[in-house]
Amino acid sequence: MRRLLFPLLLAAGATVRSEPIGEVDTVFKFIGPDHKIVVEAHDDPKVGGVTCYTSRAKTGGIKGALGLAEDRSEASIACRQVGPISFTRPLPEQEEVFSERISLVFKKLRIVRMVDRKRNTLVYLTYAERLIEGSPQNSVTAVPVDRATPIPVK
């Protein structure tokens, strides 16, 4: 039993978490929390010195309070260099760096990192994926890396 639990605990500990930065109310709800826009920070786990900030709608009301609401698919992203850029290991050309459930079962907000080798730039895309029908709504941002620090790619 312990052999099964240990890998699960390691995987749970390795999960990348978002850090809440702030929120603003958009719609007053008489019962339950208000609808709001939340801003969160996501540090890239394989690129030191890069943080992505996302903003997205969060549904309130009774369903929102119970975790049953489905948040809207719109999201915005801005990634910035917040310190010296460093790489823990070579990066794949494209990789999901963060995902968060935004409905009880069917919808996830995803952040994908892509490497633009020609311009030595990290490109980040955010979008919502739905189990049955996805949304074309997305947002993209880029972090140029100094040419003296080539991006290691697998």
mmCIF file of C-alpha atoms in Angstrom:
data_model
loop_
_atom_site.group_PDB
_atom_site.id
_atom_site.type_symbol
_atom_site.label_atom_id
_atom_site.label_comp_id
_atom_site.label_asym_id
_atom_site.label_seq_id
_atom_site.Cartn_x
_atom_site.Cartn_y
_atom_site.Cartn_z
ATOM 1 C CA MET A 1 0.000 0.000 0.000
ATOM 2 C CA ARG A 2 2.808 2.424 0.860
ATOM 3 C CA ARG A 3 4.424 1.765 -2.527
ATOM 4 C CA LEU A 4 1.274 3.050 -4.199
ATOM 5 C CA LEU A 5 0.805 6.064 -1.946
ATOM 6 C CA PHE A 6 4.339 7.445 -2.208
ATOM 7 C CA PRO A 7 4.261 8.111 -5.996
ATOM 8 C CA LEU A 8 0.818 9.704 -5.629
ATOM 9 C CA LEU A 9 2.076 12.012 -2.892
ATOM 10 C CA LEU A 10 5.081 12.965 -4.997
ATOM 11 C CA ALA A 11 2.871 13.746 -7.979
ATOM 12 C CA ALA A 12 0.541 15.826 -5.811
ATOM 13 C CA GLY A 13 3.482 17.770 -4.401
ATOM 14 C CA ALA A 14 4.810 18.476 -7.881
ATOM 15 C CA THR A 15 1.545 20.107 -8.986
ATOM 16 C CA VAL A 16 2.061 23.706 -10.052
ATOM 17 C CA ARG A 17 -0.256 26.009 -8.142
ATOM 18 C CA SER A 18 -1.462 29.473 -8.902
ATOM 19 C CA GLU A 19 -0.956 32.307 -6.473
ATOM 20 C CA PRO A 20 -3.912 34.666 -6.018
ATOM 21 C CA ILE A 21 -2.941 38.287 -6.636
ATOM 22 C CA GLY A 22 -6.308 40.040 -6.388
ATOM 23 C CA GLU A 23 -9.909 40.158 -7.526
ATOM 24 C CA VAL A 24 -12.659 42.622 -8.361
ATOM 25 C CA ASP A 25 -16.410 42.108 -8.089
ATOM 26 C CA THR A 26 -18.359 42.420 -11.329
ATOM 27 C CA VAL A 27 -21.908 41.398 -10.333
ATOM 28 C CA PHE A 28 -23.507 41.588 -6.889
ATOM 29 C CA LYS A 29 -25.182 38.329 -5.819
ATOM 30 C CA PHE A 30 -27.673 38.540 -2.959
ATOM 31 C CA ILE A 31 -26.992 34.932 -1.938
ATOM 32 C CA GLY A 32 -23.475 33.531 -2.212
ATOM 33 C CA PRO A 33 -20.281 35.235 -3.391
ATOM 34 C CA ASP A 34 -20.380 37.892 -6.106
ATOM 35 C CA HIS A 35 -19.272 37.165 -9.680
ATOM 36 C CA LYS A 36 -15.709 38.441 -10.011
ATOM 37 C CA ILE A 37 -12.578 38.680 -12.077
ATOM 38 C CA VAL A 38 -9.586 37.018 -10.422
ATOM 39 C CA VAL A 39 -5.923 37.667 -11.149
ATOM 40 C CA GLU A 40 -3.437 34.885 -10.417
ATOM 41 C CA ALA A 41 0.321 34.413 -10.828
ATOM 42 C CA HIS A 42 1.814 31.226 -12.260
ATOM 43 C CA ASP A 43 5.587 30.737 -12.043
ATOM 44 C CA ASP A 44 6.952 28.659 -14.916
ATOM 45 C CA PRO A 45 8.275 25.508 -13.192
ATOM 46 C CA LYS A 46 11.068 24.959 -15.747
ATOM 47 C CA VAL A 47 12.053 28.561 -16.459
ATOM 48 C CA GLY A 48 13.344 30.549 -13.521
ATOM 49 C CA GLY A 49 12.614 34.275 -13.662
ATOM 50 C CA VAL A 50 9.357 34.033 -15.666
ATOM 51 C CA THR A 51 5.902 34.512 -14.153
ATOM 52 C CA CYS A 52 2.594 34.460 -16.023
ATOM 53 C CA TYR A 53 -0.344 36.499 -14.791
ATOM 54 C CA THR A 54 -3.833 35.407 -15.796
ATOM 55 C CA SER A 55 -7.167 37.115 -15.329
ATOM 56 C CA ARG A 56 -10.424 35.223 -15.673
ATOM 57 C CA ALA A 57 -14.063 35.337 -14.673
ATOM 58 C CA LYS A 58 -15.147 33.415 -11.592
ATOM 59 C CA THR A 59 -18.840 32.645 -11.170
ATOM 60 C CA GLY A 60 -20.412 33.390 -7.808
ATOM 61 C CA GLY A 61 -23.869 32.812 -6.426
ATOM 62 C CA ILE A 62 -24.994 29.596 -4.791
ATOM 63 C CA LYS A 63 -23.505 27.382 -7.523
ATOM 64 C CA GLY A 64 -20.183 29.216 -7.271
ATOM 65 C CA ALA A 65 -20.121 28.833 -3.486
ATOM 66 C CA LEU A 66 -20.750 25.091 -3.809
ATOM 67 C CA GLY A 67 -18.162 24.639 -6.580
ATOM 68 C CA LEU A 68 -20.848 23.619 -9.090
ATOM 69 C CA ALA A 69 -20.675 26.680 -11.363
ATOM 70 C CA GLU A 70 -18.982 26.603 -14.733
ATOM 71 C CA ASP A 71 -16.738 29.632 -15.167
ATOM 72 C CA ARG A 72 -16.639 31.435 -18.511
ATOM 73 C CA SER A 73 -13.995 30.469 -21.064
ATOM 74 C CA GLU A 74 -12.480 33.922 -21.483
ATOM 75 C CA ALA A 75 -9.047 34.465 -19.965
ATOM 76 C CA SER A 76 -6.182 36.866 -20.467
ATOM 77 C CA ILE A 77 -2.465 36.251 -19.939
ATOM 78 C CA ALA A 78 0.651 38.389 -19.559
ATOM 79 C CA CYS A 79 3.996 36.703 -18.899
ATOM 80 C CA ARG A 80 6.976 38.754 -17.760
ATOM 81 C CA GLN A 81 10.589 38.351 -16.833
ATOM 82 C CA VAL A 82 10.655 38.928 -13.077
ATOM 83 C CA GLY A 83 14.283 37.926 -12.465
ATOM 84 C CA PRO A 84 17.279 36.420 -14.238
ATOM 85 C CA ILE A 85 16.075 33.790 -16.709
ATOM 86 C CA SER A 86 17.429 30.304 -16.090
ATOM 87 C CA PHE A 87 16.500 26.828 -17.263
ATOM 88 C CA THR A 88 16.370 23.741 -15.033
ATOM 89 C CA ARG A 89 16.606 21.418 -18.069
ATOM 90 C CA PRO A 90 16.049 21.469 -21.840
ATOM 91 C CA LEU A 91 12.492 22.393 -22.821
ATOM 92 C CA PRO A 92 10.226 20.619 -25.281
ATOM 93 C CA GLU A 93 9.128 22.714 -28.284
ATOM 94 C CA GLN A 94 5.623 22.866 -26.736
ATOM 95 C CA GLU A 95 4.485 21.928 -23.246
ATOM 96 C CA GLU A 96 1.583 22.537 -20.884
ATOM 97 C CA VAL A 97 2.940 24.330 -17.839
ATOM 98 C CA PHE A 98 -0.277 24.804 -15.877
ATOM 99 C CA SER A 99 -3.907 23.696 -15.852
ATOM 100 C CA GLU A 100 -6.717 24.463 -13.452
ATOM 101 C CA ARG A 101 -10.246 23.100 -13.303
ATOM 102 C CA ILE A 102 -12.827 25.860 -13.893
ATOM 103 C CA SER A 103 -15.934 23.697 -13.677
ATOM 104 C CA LEU A 104 -16.867 20.678 -11.601
ATOM 105 C CA VAL A 105 -15.797 18.138 -14.233
ATOM 106 C CA PHE A 106 -15.766 19.336 -17.817
ATOM 107 C CA LYS A 107 -13.645 22.480 -18.240
ATOM 108 C CA LYS A 108 -9.986 23.386 -17.623
ATOM 109 C CA LEU A 109 -7.976 26.565 -18.050
ATOM 110 C CA ARG A 110 -4.622 25.701 -19.623
ATOM 111 C CA ILE A 111 -1.325 27.533 -20.113
ATOM 112 C CA VAL A 112 0.975 26.164 -22.802
ATOM 113 C CA ARG A 113 4.594 27.249 -23.366
ATOM 114 C CA MET A 114 6.021 27.197 -26.904
ATOM 115 C CA VAL A 115 9.620 27.883 -27.893
ATOM 116 C CA ASP A 116 10.264 30.239 -30.822
ATOM 117 C CA ARG A 117 13.860 29.200 -31.563
ATOM 118 C CA LYS A 118 14.384 31.714 -34.366
ATOM 119 C CA ARG A 119 13.657 34.682 -32.082
ATOM 120 C CA ASN A 120 14.915 33.060 -28.837
ATOM 121 C CA THR A 121 11.523 33.751 -27.287
ATOM 122 C CA LEU A 122 9.147 31.881 -24.987
ATOM 123 C CA VAL A 123 5.517 32.127 -26.131
ATOM 124 C CA TYR A 124 2.703 31.419 -23.672
ATOM 125 C CA LEU A 125 -0.882 30.646 -24.707
ATOM 126 C CA THR A 126 -3.909 30.367 -22.433
ATOM 127 C CA TYR A 127 -7.235 28.830 -23.394
ATOM 128 C CA ALA A 128 -10.124 26.889 -21.886
ATOM 129 C CA GLU A 129 -10.568 23.271 -22.835
ATOM 130 C CA ARG A 130 -13.920 21.610 -22.477
ATOM 131 C CA LEU A 131 -14.407 17.845 -22.531
ATOM 132 C CA ILE A 132 -17.032 17.926 -25.289
ATOM 133 C CA GLU A 133 -16.680 21.312 -26.990
ATOM 134 C CA GLY A 134 -13.676 23.602 -26.560
ATOM 135 C CA SER A 135 -13.597 27.350 -26.998
ATOM 136 C CA PRO A 136 -11.561 29.222 -29.609
ATOM 137 C CA GLN A 137 -11.146 32.132 -27.194
ATOM 138 C CA ASN A 138 -7.508 32.464 -26.200
ATOM 139 C CA SER A 139 -4.800 34.892 -25.235
ATOM 140 C CA VAL A 140 -1.091 34.866 -26.065
ATOM 141 C CA THR A 141 2.003 36.619 -24.722
ATOM 142 C CA ALA A 142 5.752 36.311 -25.267
ATOM 143 C CA VAL A 143 8.919 36.667 -23.197
ATOM 144 C CA PRO A 144 12.057 37.382 -25.245
ATOM 145 C CA VAL A 145 15.217 35.795 -23.862
ATOM 146 C CA ASP A 146 18.584 37.534 -24.246
ATOM 147 C CA ARG A 147 20.505 36.050 -27.189
ATOM 148 C CA ALA A 148 23.432 35.421 -24.795
ATOM 149 C CA THR A 149 21.183 32.827 -23.110
ATOM 150 C CA PRO A 150 20.012 30.403 -25.807
ATOM 151 C CA ILE A 151 16.886 28.472 -24.874
ATOM 152 C CA PRO A 152 17.850 24.787 -24.443
ATOM 153 C CA VAL A 153 15.423 22.649 -26.454
ATOM 154 C CA LYS A 154 15.019 18.856 -26.341
#
